[in-house]
Short mmCIF file of C-alpha atoms in Angstrom, two decimals:
data_model
loop_
_atom_site.label_atom_id
_atom_site.label_comp_id
_atom_site.label_asym_id
_atom_site.label_seq_id
_atom_site.Cartn_x
_atom_site.Cartn_y
_atom_site.Cartn_z
CA MET A 1 39.09 3.13 20.05
CA ARG A 2 39.81 6.49 18.71
CA VAL A 3 37.79 7.78 15.26
CA ASP A 4 40.90 8.47 12.58
CA GLN A 5 42.16 11.81 12.64
CA ALA A 6 43.35 14.01 10.58
CA VAL A 7 47.66 14.10 10.89
CA PRO A 8 48.63 18.16 11.12
CA ALA A 9 50.90 18.97 8.02
CA ASP A 10 53.88 20.04 10.72
CA ALA A 11 53.10 16.33 13.06
CA VAL A 12 56.89 16.10 13.29
CA GLY A 13 58.44 17.47 16.32
CA ARG A 14 55.05 17.78 18.01
CA ARG A 15 53.71 16.57 20.74
CA VAL A 16 51.03 13.37 21.40
CA SER A 17 49.59 11.54 24.02
CA CYS A 18 48.37 8.22 24.49
CA GLY A 19 46.54 6.97 26.87
CA ASP A 20 48.69 8.23 30.44
CA GLU A 21 51.79 8.33 28.00
CA ARG A 22 54.21 11.47 25.85
CA ALA A 23 55.80 11.61 23.11
CA THR A 24 57.28 13.53 20.60
CA VAL A 25 56.36 12.98 16.79
CA ARG A 26 59.61 11.50 15.45
CA PHE A 27 57.97 10.33 11.43
CA VAL A 28 55.01 10.39 9.70
CA GLY A 29 54.93 7.36 6.81
CA PRO A 30 54.33 4.27 4.95
CA VAL A 31 55.86 1.25 6.71
CA PRO A 32 55.12 -1.54 3.56
CA PRO A 33 54.45 -4.07 3.67
CA THR A 34 51.20 -2.34 5.18
CA ALA A 35 48.57 -0.30 4.29
CA GLY A 36 48.13 3.45 5.61
CA LEU A 37 49.88 6.05 7.64
CA TRP A 38 51.54 5.41 10.50
CA LEU A 39 53.21 7.83 12.91
CA GLY A 40 56.99 6.67 14.62
CA VAL A 41 56.89 8.45 18.31
CA GLU A 42 60.17 8.25 21.12
CA TRP A 43 58.09 7.98 24.50
CA ASP A 44 58.88 10.52 27.01
CA ASN A 45 59.31 6.82 29.40
CA PRO A 46 61.32 5.20 27.68
CA GLU A 47 59.91 1.68 28.64
CA ARG A 48 56.92 2.15 26.75
CA GLY A 49 58.66 1.90 23.70
CA LYS A 50 59.42 -0.91 21.85
CA HIS A 51 62.70 -0.30 19.70
CA ASP A 52 65.31 2.36 18.97
CA GLY A 53 63.59 3.89 15.45
CA SER A 54 63.84 0.75 13.08
CA HIS A 55 61.58 -2.12 11.94
CA ASP A 56 62.30 -4.89 10.22
CA GLY A 57 66.14 -3.66 9.33
CA VAL A 58 64.63 0.29 7.89
CA GLN A 59 65.58 2.80 10.32
CA TYR A 60 62.68 5.32 9.92
CA PHE A 61 63.70 7.47 13.25
CA THR A 62 66.16 7.63 15.76
CA CYS A 63 65.65 7.58 19.62
CA ARG A 64 68.09 8.37 22.68
CA HIS A 65 67.33 5.23 24.27
CA PRO A 66 67.44 1.62 22.65
CA LYS A 67 63.91 0.67 23.23
CA GLY A 68 62.68 4.42 23.25
CA GLY A 69 60.39 4.55 20.26
CA SER A 70 57.14 2.44 18.47
CA LEU A 71 55.42 2.56 15.74
CA VAL A 72 52.13 3.68 16.64
CA ARG A 73 48.38 4.63 14.27
CA PRO A 74 47.49 8.26 13.84
CA ALA A 75 44.19 6.82 15.80
CA LYS A 76 46.34 6.05 18.79
CA VAL A 77 46.86 8.92 19.86
CA SER A 78 45.72 12.66 20.18
CA PHE A 79 47.79 16.09 19.03
CA GLY A 80 45.39 18.24 21.92
CA VAL A 81 43.58 21.07 21.78
CA ASP A 82 43.84 24.76 22.46
CA TYR A 83 43.72 26.28 25.58
CA LEU A 84 40.56 27.40 25.93
CA THR A 85 39.00 24.08 24.75
CA ALA A 86 41.67 22.48 27.62
CA VAL A 87 40.43 25.30 30.22
CA GLN A 88 36.90 24.51 29.41
CA GLN A 89 37.21 20.63 29.94
CA VAL A 90 39.30 20.98 32.91
CA TYR A 91 36.61 23.58 34.95
CA GLN A 92 32.79 22.15 32.79
CA VAL A 93 32.02 24.88 30.68
CA ASN A 94 28.58 23.08 29.54
CA SER A 95 25.82 24.58 28.33
CA GLN A 96 23.76 23.57 31.00
CA GLU A 97 20.34 24.92 32.13
CA VAL A 98 19.92 26.09 35.59
CA LEU A 99 17.54 27.87 37.73
CA THR A 100 18.61 31.50 39.49
CA GLU A 101 18.00 31.07 43.80
CA GLY A 102 14.72 32.30 44.55
CA SER A 103 13.76 33.07 40.79
CA SER A 104 12.12 30.68 37.73
CA GLU A 105 13.97 31.97 35.17
CA SER A 106 16.54 30.10 33.78
CA VAL A 107 19.88 31.06 32.85
CA HIS A 108 22.35 30.16 30.75
CA TRP A 109 25.27 28.20 32.78
CA LEU A 110 27.91 29.06 29.49
CA ALA A 111 27.28 32.21 30.35
CA VAL A 112 27.44 32.02 33.98
CA LYS A 113 31.01 30.17 33.75
CA GLU A 114 32.50 32.45 31.77
CA ARG A 115 32.26 35.24 34.15
CA SER A 116 33.78 32.95 36.42
CA LEU A 117 36.57 32.49 34.47
CA GLU A 118 37.51 35.94 34.31
CA ARG A 119 37.89 35.44 37.68
CA LEU A 120 40.24 33.24 37.62
CA PRO A 121 43.35 33.96 39.28
CA SER A 122 44.85 30.66 38.71
CA VAL A 123 44.54 28.04 35.35
CA LEU A 124 45.58 24.36 36.50
CA LEU A 125 46.23 22.25 33.18
CA SER A 126 48.63 19.68 34.70
CA ARG A 127 48.15 16.41 32.30
CA SER A 128 45.75 18.12 30.01
CA ASP A 129 46.09 17.60 26.69
CA VAL A 130 47.00 21.71 25.75
CA ASN A 131 49.01 22.55 22.33
CA GLY A 132 48.50 25.97 21.98
CA PRO A 133 46.84 29.31 22.52
CA GLY A 134 43.67 28.60 19.86
CA ALA A 135 42.15 31.59 18.27
CA ASP A 136 44.31 35.00 18.60
CA GLY A 137 43.09 36.85 21.66
CA GLU A 138 40.48 34.38 23.18
CA ILE A 139 42.90 34.04 26.32
CA LYS A 140 43.04 37.58 27.29
CA LYS A 141 39.35 38.08 26.71
CA THR A 142 38.29 34.78 28.89
CA THR A 143 40.72 34.31 31.70
CA PRO A 144 42.28 37.85 31.89
CA ASN A 145 43.23 37.57 35.52
CA VAL A 146 45.30 34.47 35.44
CA GLN A 147 47.74 35.06 37.79
CA TRP A 148 49.66 31.74 38.59
CA LEU A 149 49.26 29.00 35.36
CA ASP A 150 50.02 25.36 35.84
CA MET A 151 50.63 23.30 31.95
CA SER A 152 53.15 20.57 33.42
CA GLY A 153 52.85 17.54 31.34
CA THR A 154 50.79 18.96 28.54
CA LEU A 155 50.78 18.56 25.05
CA LEU A 156 52.79 21.62 24.43
CA SER A 157 56.10 21.37 21.45
CA GLY A 158 57.72 25.04 22.14
CA TRP A 159 58.69 27.93 23.91
CA GLU A 160 56.61 29.68 20.67
CA ASP A 161 53.71 27.20 21.37
CA VAL A 162 54.08 28.61 25.45
CA ALA A 163 54.75 31.98 24.44
CA ALA A 164 51.69 32.52 22.54
CA ILE A 165 49.82 31.60 25.15
CA THR A 166 51.68 33.72 28.42
CA ARG A 167 51.23 37.09 26.16
CA GLN A 168 47.94 36.73 26.27
CA LEU A 169 48.11 36.78 30.23
CA ASP A 170 48.85 40.39 31.61
CA GLN A 171 48.99 38.87 35.08
CA LEU A 172 51.08 36.52 35.10
CA GLU A 173 53.82 35.86 37.34
CA GLY A 174 53.92 32.34 38.26
CA LEU A 175 54.51 29.41 35.58
CA GLN A 176 54.50 25.59 36.40
CA LEU A 177 56.62 24.03 32.62
CA SER A 178 57.62 20.48 34.21
CA ASN A 179 57.32 17.16 32.66
CA ASN A 180 56.80 19.05 29.38
CA ARG A 181 60.08 18.44 26.45
CA LEU A 182 60.22 22.06 24.78
CA CYS A 183 62.02 23.16 21.41
CA LEU A 184 64.22 25.95 21.74
CA PRO A 185 62.38 29.31 19.48
CA SER A 186 64.31 30.43 16.73
CA ASP A 187 64.92 34.25 18.02
CA ILE A 188 63.71 34.01 21.70
CA SER A 189 64.55 38.01 22.12
CA ALA A 190 61.15 37.89 20.07
CA HIS A 191 59.35 36.01 23.22
CA CYS A 192 60.61 38.75 25.81
CA GLN A 193 57.38 40.94 26.32
CA ALA A 194 55.57 37.06 26.86
CA PHE A 195 56.91 36.16 29.92
CA CYS A 196 58.01 40.01 31.34
CA ARG A 197 56.17 39.62 34.90
CA LEU A 198 57.37 36.56 35.12
CA ARG A 199 58.64 35.77 39.10
CA VAL A 200 58.15 32.24 39.38
CA LEU A 201 58.94 29.24 36.95
CA ALA A 202 59.51 25.30 37.21
CA LEU A 203 60.75 23.26 34.67
CA ASN A 204 61.20 20.15 36.36
CA ASN A 205 62.23 16.83 34.59
CA CYS A 206 61.86 18.97 31.38
CA ASP A 207 65.57 16.87 29.77
CA LEU A 208 67.28 20.27 29.76
CA THR A 209 70.89 21.61 30.29
CA TRP A 210 72.64 24.19 32.04
CA PRO A 211 73.71 25.60 28.27
CA GLN A 212 69.77 25.40 27.41
CA ILE A 213 68.60 27.54 30.51
CA LEU A 214 70.67 29.73 29.60
CA ASP A 215 69.58 30.67 26.61
CA TYR A 216 66.03 30.86 27.86
CA ALA A 217 66.69 33.28 30.56
CA ARG A 218 67.48 35.99 28.40
CA MET A 219 63.27 35.83 27.96
CA TRP A 220 62.78 35.92 31.86
CA PRO A 221 64.07 39.07 32.92
CA LYS A 222 62.43 39.35 36.11
CA LEU A 223 62.37 36.02 36.99
CA GLU A 224 62.85 35.29 40.92
CA ASP A 225 62.44 31.42 41.64
CA LEU A 226 63.68 28.78 39.59
CA CYS A 227 63.53 25.58 39.94
CA LEU A 228 65.52 22.67 37.90
CA GLU A 229 64.99 19.38 39.52
CA GLU A 230 65.29 16.17 37.67
CA ASN A 231 66.97 17.45 34.66
CA ASN A 232 70.38 16.79 32.60
CA ILE A 233 72.45 19.25 34.18
CA THR A 234 75.86 18.72 34.90
CA GLU A 235 78.28 21.70 34.54
CA LEU A 236 77.52 24.80 35.25
CA GLN A 237 78.68 28.46 33.58
CA ARG A 238 78.45 31.49 34.95
CA PRO A 239 75.10 33.55 34.25
CA ASP A 240 76.64 36.51 32.68
CA GLY A 241 73.95 39.06 32.17
CA VAL A 242 70.99 36.67 33.27
CA LEU A 243 69.05 35.33 35.86
CA GLN A 244 70.44 37.93 37.74
CA SER A 245 66.95 39.04 39.78
CA LEU A 246 67.12 35.43 40.98
CA LYS A 247 66.38 34.97 44.43
CA CYS A 248 65.69 30.51 44.68
CA LEU A 249 67.31 27.86 42.69
CA ASN A 250 66.67 24.33 42.44
CA LEU A 251 68.78 22.11 41.03
CA SER A 252 68.15 18.96 43.25
CA SER A 253 68.85 16.02 41.60
CA ASN A 254 70.76 16.64 38.60
CA PRO A 255 74.16 15.07 38.45
CA LEU A 256 76.15 17.56 38.57
CA VAL A 257 80.06 18.61 38.33
CA GLN A 258 80.79 19.52 41.74
CA GLU A 259 83.98 21.96 40.78
CA SER A 260 81.10 23.84 38.62
CA VAL A 261 78.72 24.62 41.88
CA LEU A 262 81.09 28.56 41.56
CA SER A 263 79.87 29.27 39.09
CA ILE A 264 77.14 30.29 40.23
CA ALA A 265 78.24 32.19 43.46
CA ALA A 266 78.06 35.49 41.77
CA LEU A 267 74.35 35.96 41.41
CA PRO A 268 73.91 39.17 44.10
CA ARG A 269 70.12 38.14 45.40
CA LEU A 270 70.43 34.23 45.25
CA GLU A 271 68.82 33.60 48.74
CA LYS A 272 67.97 30.39 48.53
CA LEU A 273 69.65 27.28 46.45
CA SER A 274 68.96 23.35 46.87
CA LEU A 275 71.96 20.40 45.44
CA SER A 276 69.98 18.02 46.87
CA GLN A 277 70.82 14.40 45.45
CA THR A 278 73.43 16.06 42.87
CA GLY A 279 76.38 13.53 44.28
CA LEU A 280 78.19 16.69 46.15
CA SER A 281 81.00 15.70 48.45
CA ASP A 282 83.59 19.03 48.82
CA ILE A 283 82.85 22.67 47.92
CA ARG A 284 85.61 24.98 48.65
CA PHE A 285 85.68 28.94 48.70
CA ASP A 286 89.24 29.68 48.67
CA ASP A 287 89.18 33.59 48.44
CA ALA A 288 88.68 33.14 51.85
CA ALA A 289 91.08 31.84 55.19
CA PRO A 290 89.88 29.72 57.66
CA GLY A 291 87.31 31.80 59.88
CA SER A 292 87.30 34.26 56.93
CA GLN A 293 83.94 35.40 55.08
CA THR A 294 83.53 34.37 51.31
CA ALA A 295 82.82 37.15 48.82
CA MET A 296 80.76 34.31 46.46
CA PHE A 297 77.36 33.83 47.70
CA PRO A 298 76.75 36.94 49.23
CA ALA A 299 72.53 36.90 49.47
CA LEU A 300 72.88 33.11 50.55
CA THR A 301 70.69 32.58 53.57
CA ASN A 302 69.18 29.07 52.72
CA LEU A 303 71.36 25.90 51.96
CA ASN A 304 69.99 22.25 51.14
CA LEU A 305 72.79 19.44 50.95
CA ASP A 306 70.40 16.58 52.05
CA ASN A 307 71.29 13.04 50.30
CA ASN A 308 75.10 13.74 49.06
CA ASN A 309 78.38 12.12 49.55
CA ILE A 310 79.87 14.71 52.38
CA THR A 311 81.99 12.54 54.37
CA GLU A 312 84.71 14.92 55.63
CA TRP A 313 84.13 18.69 58.15
CA CYS A 314 86.41 20.51 56.26
CA VAL A 315 82.83 20.69 54.06
CA VAL A 316 81.16 22.59 56.59
CA ASP A 317 83.70 24.57 57.90
CA GLU A 318 83.83 25.84 54.13
CA LEU A 319 80.29 26.37 54.46
CA GLY A 320 81.14 28.58 57.70
CA LYS A 321 82.55 31.40 55.37
CA LEU A 322 79.19 31.85 54.02
CA SER A 323 78.11 34.98 55.60
CA SER A 324 74.30 35.05 55.30
CA LEU A 325 73.49 31.32 56.06
CA VAL A 326 70.78 31.05 58.59
CA HIS A 327 68.94 27.92 57.25
CA PHE A 328 71.17 24.63 56.79
CA SER A 329 70.65 21.15 55.33
CA CYS A 330 72.16 18.62 55.31
CA ARG A 331 70.38 15.03 55.92
CA HIS A 332 71.68 11.62 54.56
CA ASN A 333 75.08 12.46 54.10
CA ARG A 334 77.93 10.57 56.00
CA LEU A 335 79.24 13.28 58.66
CA VAL A 336 79.95 11.41 61.99
CA SER A 337 81.47 12.23 64.50
CA SER A 338 83.98 10.37 66.49
CA ASP A 339 81.55 8.61 69.04
CA GLY A 340 79.74 8.08 66.05
CA ASN A 341 76.39 9.34 67.65
CA TYR A 342 74.28 11.96 64.92
CA LYS A 343 73.09 13.77 67.99
CA THR A 344 77.21 14.70 68.35
CA ALA A 345 77.27 15.42 65.12
CA ASN A 346 74.53 17.56 65.07
CA GLN A 347 76.00 19.14 67.44
CA MET A 348 79.28 19.49 65.30
CA LEU A 349 76.91 21.23 62.70
CA ILE A 350 75.55 23.61 64.78
CA ALA A 351 79.13 24.64 66.91
CA LYS A 352 81.24 25.08 63.65
CA LEU A 353 78.15 27.50 61.56
CA GLY A 354 77.32 30.27 64.07
CA GLY A 355 75.08 32.13 62.32
CA LEU A 356 72.51 28.99 61.44
CA VAL A 357 69.06 29.58 62.65
CA SER A 358 68.01 25.84 61.27
CA LEU A 359 69.27 22.75 60.74
CA ASN A 360 67.87 20.36 58.97
CA GLY A 361 64.31 22.09 58.97
CA SER A 362 64.56 21.72 62.67
CA GLU A 363 65.12 25.65 64.81
CA ILE A 364 68.26 26.13 66.99
CA GLN A 365 67.34 26.80 70.33
CA PRO A 366 69.43 29.26 72.52
CA GLU A 367 69.84 26.64 74.93
CA ASP A 368 70.72 24.13 71.88
CA ARG A 369 73.76 26.26 70.72
CA ARG A 370 74.88 27.00 74.00
CA GLY A 371 75.51 23.43 75.12
CA ALA A 372 76.48 22.33 71.63
CA GLU A 373 79.04 25.14 71.50
CA LEU A 374 80.35 24.12 75.44
CA ASP A 375 80.27 20.58 74.10
CA TYR A 376 82.73 21.18 71.36
CA ILE A 377 85.22 23.96 73.63
CA LYS A 378 85.19 20.35 75.62
CA MET A 379 85.15 18.13 72.69
CA PHE A 380 88.78 19.46 71.28
CA GLY A 381 90.17 20.97 74.39
CA GLU A 382 92.46 19.01 74.50
CA GLU A 383 93.96 18.72 70.79
CA TRP A 384 93.45 22.62 70.81
CA LEU A 385 96.28 22.59 74.04
CA LYS A 386 98.43 20.27 72.11
CA ALA A 387 98.33 22.53 69.19
CA GLY A 388 99.87 25.30 72.04
CA GLY A 389 96.81 27.02 73.72
CA GLY A 390 95.81 30.33 74.03
CA SER A 391 95.06 32.98 71.53
CA GLN A 392 97.54 31.05 68.74
CA PRO A 393 97.70 27.65 68.42
CA SER A 394 98.63 25.73 64.96
CA SER A 395 97.73 27.31 62.03
CA GLU A 396 96.71 23.35 61.62
CA PHE A 397 94.29 23.61 64.17
CA THR A 398 92.49 26.59 63.42
CA ARG A 399 92.45 25.07 59.87
CA GLN A 400 90.54 22.83 61.97
CA HIS A 401 88.62 24.13 64.17
CA PRO A 402 88.36 28.17 62.62
CA ARG A 403 85.75 28.77 65.39
CA TYR A 404 87.63 27.54 68.24
CA LEU A 405 89.57 31.19 69.47
CA SER A 406 85.99 32.64 69.06
CA LEU A 407 84.24 29.97 71.10
CA ILE A 408 86.74 30.69 74.02
CA ASP A 409 86.53 34.18 73.24
CA LYS A 410 82.33 33.85 73.97
CA TYR A 411 82.65 30.80 76.95
CA GLY A 412 85.83 31.07 78.34
CA ALA A 413 88.86 28.73 77.68
CA PRO A 414 88.27 24.83 79.12
CA GLU A 415 89.61 23.77 82.60
CA GLU A 416 91.21 20.61 81.98
CA GLY A 417 88.92 19.00 84.38
CA GLU A 418 85.94 19.46 82.18
CA LEU A 419 87.79 18.67 79.14
CA LYS A 420 86.24 15.54 76.92
CA LYS A 421 88.57 12.87 76.00
CA PRO A 422 87.86 11.02 72.61
CA GLU A 423 86.09 7.77 72.82
CA PRO A 424 85.41 5.27 70.79
CA PHE A 425 82.41 3.80 69.11
CA ALA A 426 80.34 2.67 72.12
CA LEU A 427 77.54 -0.19 71.00
CA LYS A 428 75.91 0.23 74.06
CA ASN A 429 74.99 4.02 74.21
CA GLN A 430 73.97 3.68 70.02
CA LEU A 431 71.55 1.57 70.80
CA LEU A 432 68.01 2.43 69.19
CA LYS A 433 64.04 1.66 70.39
CA ILE A 434 63.13 0.83 67.44
CA THR A 435 59.03 0.16 66.64
CA PHE A 436 58.13 -2.47 64.20
CA VAL A 437 54.37 -1.99 62.30
CA PHE A 438 52.90 -3.71 59.76
CA PRO A 439 49.99 -1.59 58.19
CA ASP A 440 48.51 -4.11 55.73
CA ASP A 441 48.48 -6.28 58.75
CA PRO A 442 46.71 -4.84 61.58
CA GLU A 443 46.15 -7.86 62.91
CA ARG A 444 49.91 -8.51 63.48
CA LYS A 445 51.20 -6.81 66.97
CA PRO A 446 54.23 -4.50 66.99
CA ILE A 447 57.44 -5.34 67.91
CA GLU A 448 59.70 -3.29 69.47
CA LYS A 449 63.88 -4.11 69.78
CA LYS A 450 66.63 -2.15 70.70
CA LEU A 451 69.41 -1.81 67.94
CA PRO A 452 73.03 -0.72 67.13
CA SER A 453 72.48 2.88 64.71
CA SER A 454 75.64 1.43 63.16
CA MET A 455 73.41 -1.59 61.92
CA VAL A 456 73.12 -2.07 58.13
CA VAL A 457 69.37 -2.56 56.30
CA GLN A 458 70.01 -5.67 55.41
CA LYS A 459 70.37 -6.97 58.77
CA VAL A 460 67.61 -5.57 59.71
CA LYS A 461 65.70 -7.26 57.44
CA GLY A 462 67.57 -10.89 57.95
CA LEU A 463 65.99 -9.55 61.40
CA LEU A 464 63.03 -9.48 60.40
CA TYR A 465 63.03 -12.62 57.78
CA ARG A 466 63.37 -14.49 61.24
CA LEU A 467 60.68 -13.06 63.31
CA LEU A 468 58.34 -12.40 60.07
CA LYS A 469 59.12 -15.81 57.93
CA VAL A 470 58.82 -13.46 54.80
CA PRO A 471 61.81 -13.47 53.09
CA ALA A 472 64.16 -10.16 52.98
CA ALA A 473 63.77 -9.56 49.25
CA ASP A 474 60.11 -8.72 49.24
CA LEU A 475 60.01 -6.95 52.53
CA LYS A 476 59.86 -3.06 51.77
CA LEU A 477 60.55 -0.70 54.40
CA THR A 478 59.68 2.84 55.48
CA TYR A 479 60.07 5.03 58.98
CA THR A 480 57.97 7.56 60.59
CA SER A 481 60.22 10.34 62.84
CA LEU A 482 58.03 11.91 65.71
CA LYS A 483 59.87 14.93 64.69
CA MET A 484 57.49 14.94 61.33
CA VAL A 485 54.61 12.93 62.16
CA GLY A 486 52.06 12.02 59.27
CA THR A 487 55.63 11.66 56.64
CA GLU A 488 56.73 8.30 55.63
CA PHE A 489 60.87 8.47 54.59
CA GLU A 490 61.86 5.14 52.23
CA ILE A 491 64.24 2.90 53.49
CA ASP A 492 65.63 2.04 50.02
CA SER A 493 69.49 0.67 50.29
CA ASP A 494 69.85 -2.27 51.91
CA LEU A 495 73.83 -1.57 52.10
CA LYS A 496 72.96 1.54 54.37
CA THR A 497 72.92 1.84 57.67
CA ILE A 498 70.10 3.04 60.16
CA GLN A 499 72.57 6.11 60.60
CA PHE A 500 72.71 7.35 57.44
CA TYR A 501 68.36 7.68 57.45
CA SER A 502 68.26 10.00 60.29
CA ILE A 503 65.99 7.11 62.42
CA GLU A 504 66.45 8.43 66.20
CA ASP A 505 65.43 6.35 69.35
CA GLY A 506 61.29 5.98 69.71
CA ASP A 507 61.08 6.11 65.29
CA GLN A 508 58.67 3.30 63.77
CA VAL A 509 59.61 1.38 61.39
CA LEU A 510 56.75 0.31 59.12
CA VAL A 511 56.99 -3.25 57.35
CA ARG A 512 55.72 -4.44 53.99
CA TRP A 513 56.03 -7.36 51.55
CA SER A 514 54.38 -7.98 48.61
#
């Protein structure tokens, strides 16, 4: 049991910890008929709470989640410690005496540690209880050379607290503030100097909206890398006058309004953009005709659209308008070729995007590109002939295959004997050899099966039930790929197909059960 501590006068709005959980204080006062003081807290994890701030019919505070609040005694929580105390706790600075090497003379270990703190290029205070700067000027004296600071999941309450720390770190270029809940400062312009050298900033899972980001961005005049995963970002607005030096932007796992994505297309230096798991199904660059280049995203070289809802090849054709795109990832979408083969779909991606150097994290070798483009010519050769052939096929064909004529210029027109006629999905060509292994049951031998790539996970679990006599609901599946040895990928939906998860011939599926 924690010893009773004084409740700060400004407790409402302050951040507190209770074990491994974090919360914001929303109420301080009595709760009749009990005696003594209570704190009303809103938990970062709403499942930790019990109610919405009301107790016995009285509304003491409000929460966004109906079960996000609790009433706790002050002795149960910590309001945290200042920066230097947190550093000393994490780096175990103490006054223990030690002996110097080759000498019997004792030295003060604290002095040794302080000298080492002065040389630290990075300070890692993730999940610590740091709540503010402490005595003015002490940070600058103690850790003056810090270039990277991690204060994710702490008890910092607002940007004023962050700025009071960072303005004492003249060399700071990278700042990790994920999993915090930071209040907007009353005067943003007053804190610009505190972040004047900042190049890299992570604000994942901070419950932020895009308008808030645009407000905060005035404090980050030189920011180049901004990570904003798992926030409440929906509709993007144009970042006029801010974020103009940004090179990398990660908006993954935000429920974006897809029509608003073009609001950030004018960022002049943006090279890397991650829109993974944002619900995107379409993107259009209407300023450019098929086969032409768009003026949007002029510097974009790297684009991640993994785990979205893209099903139409015309979206890929639109991405072909990006003038600088060389690295593209679109795993776990639903782009399917006419034969249902994911390898054919990858070939089509390579053929349609002529500037790509890598696809889905793998480098595209010259022979891979040549094979993909030649197959593309043959695959759609009959359509080209029906559309008029030559150098002026129908506008509809050009719209659907904007690179086709340039590929003919590169390799020559296909001869009739080379043309590939579209074939219906052939089950025998889609059987994948999969090895089921059982890491929690080492005595059980691996099971090898050939399964169609169109088979849904639910049926795979049904097969395993018949083999193992373990209820399908208890089975948990992951898989490992020969291309990324040592990495397990979760198979988290019973309604998706094996092909959806990009499982390939020869991969292993790991089977566990509760």
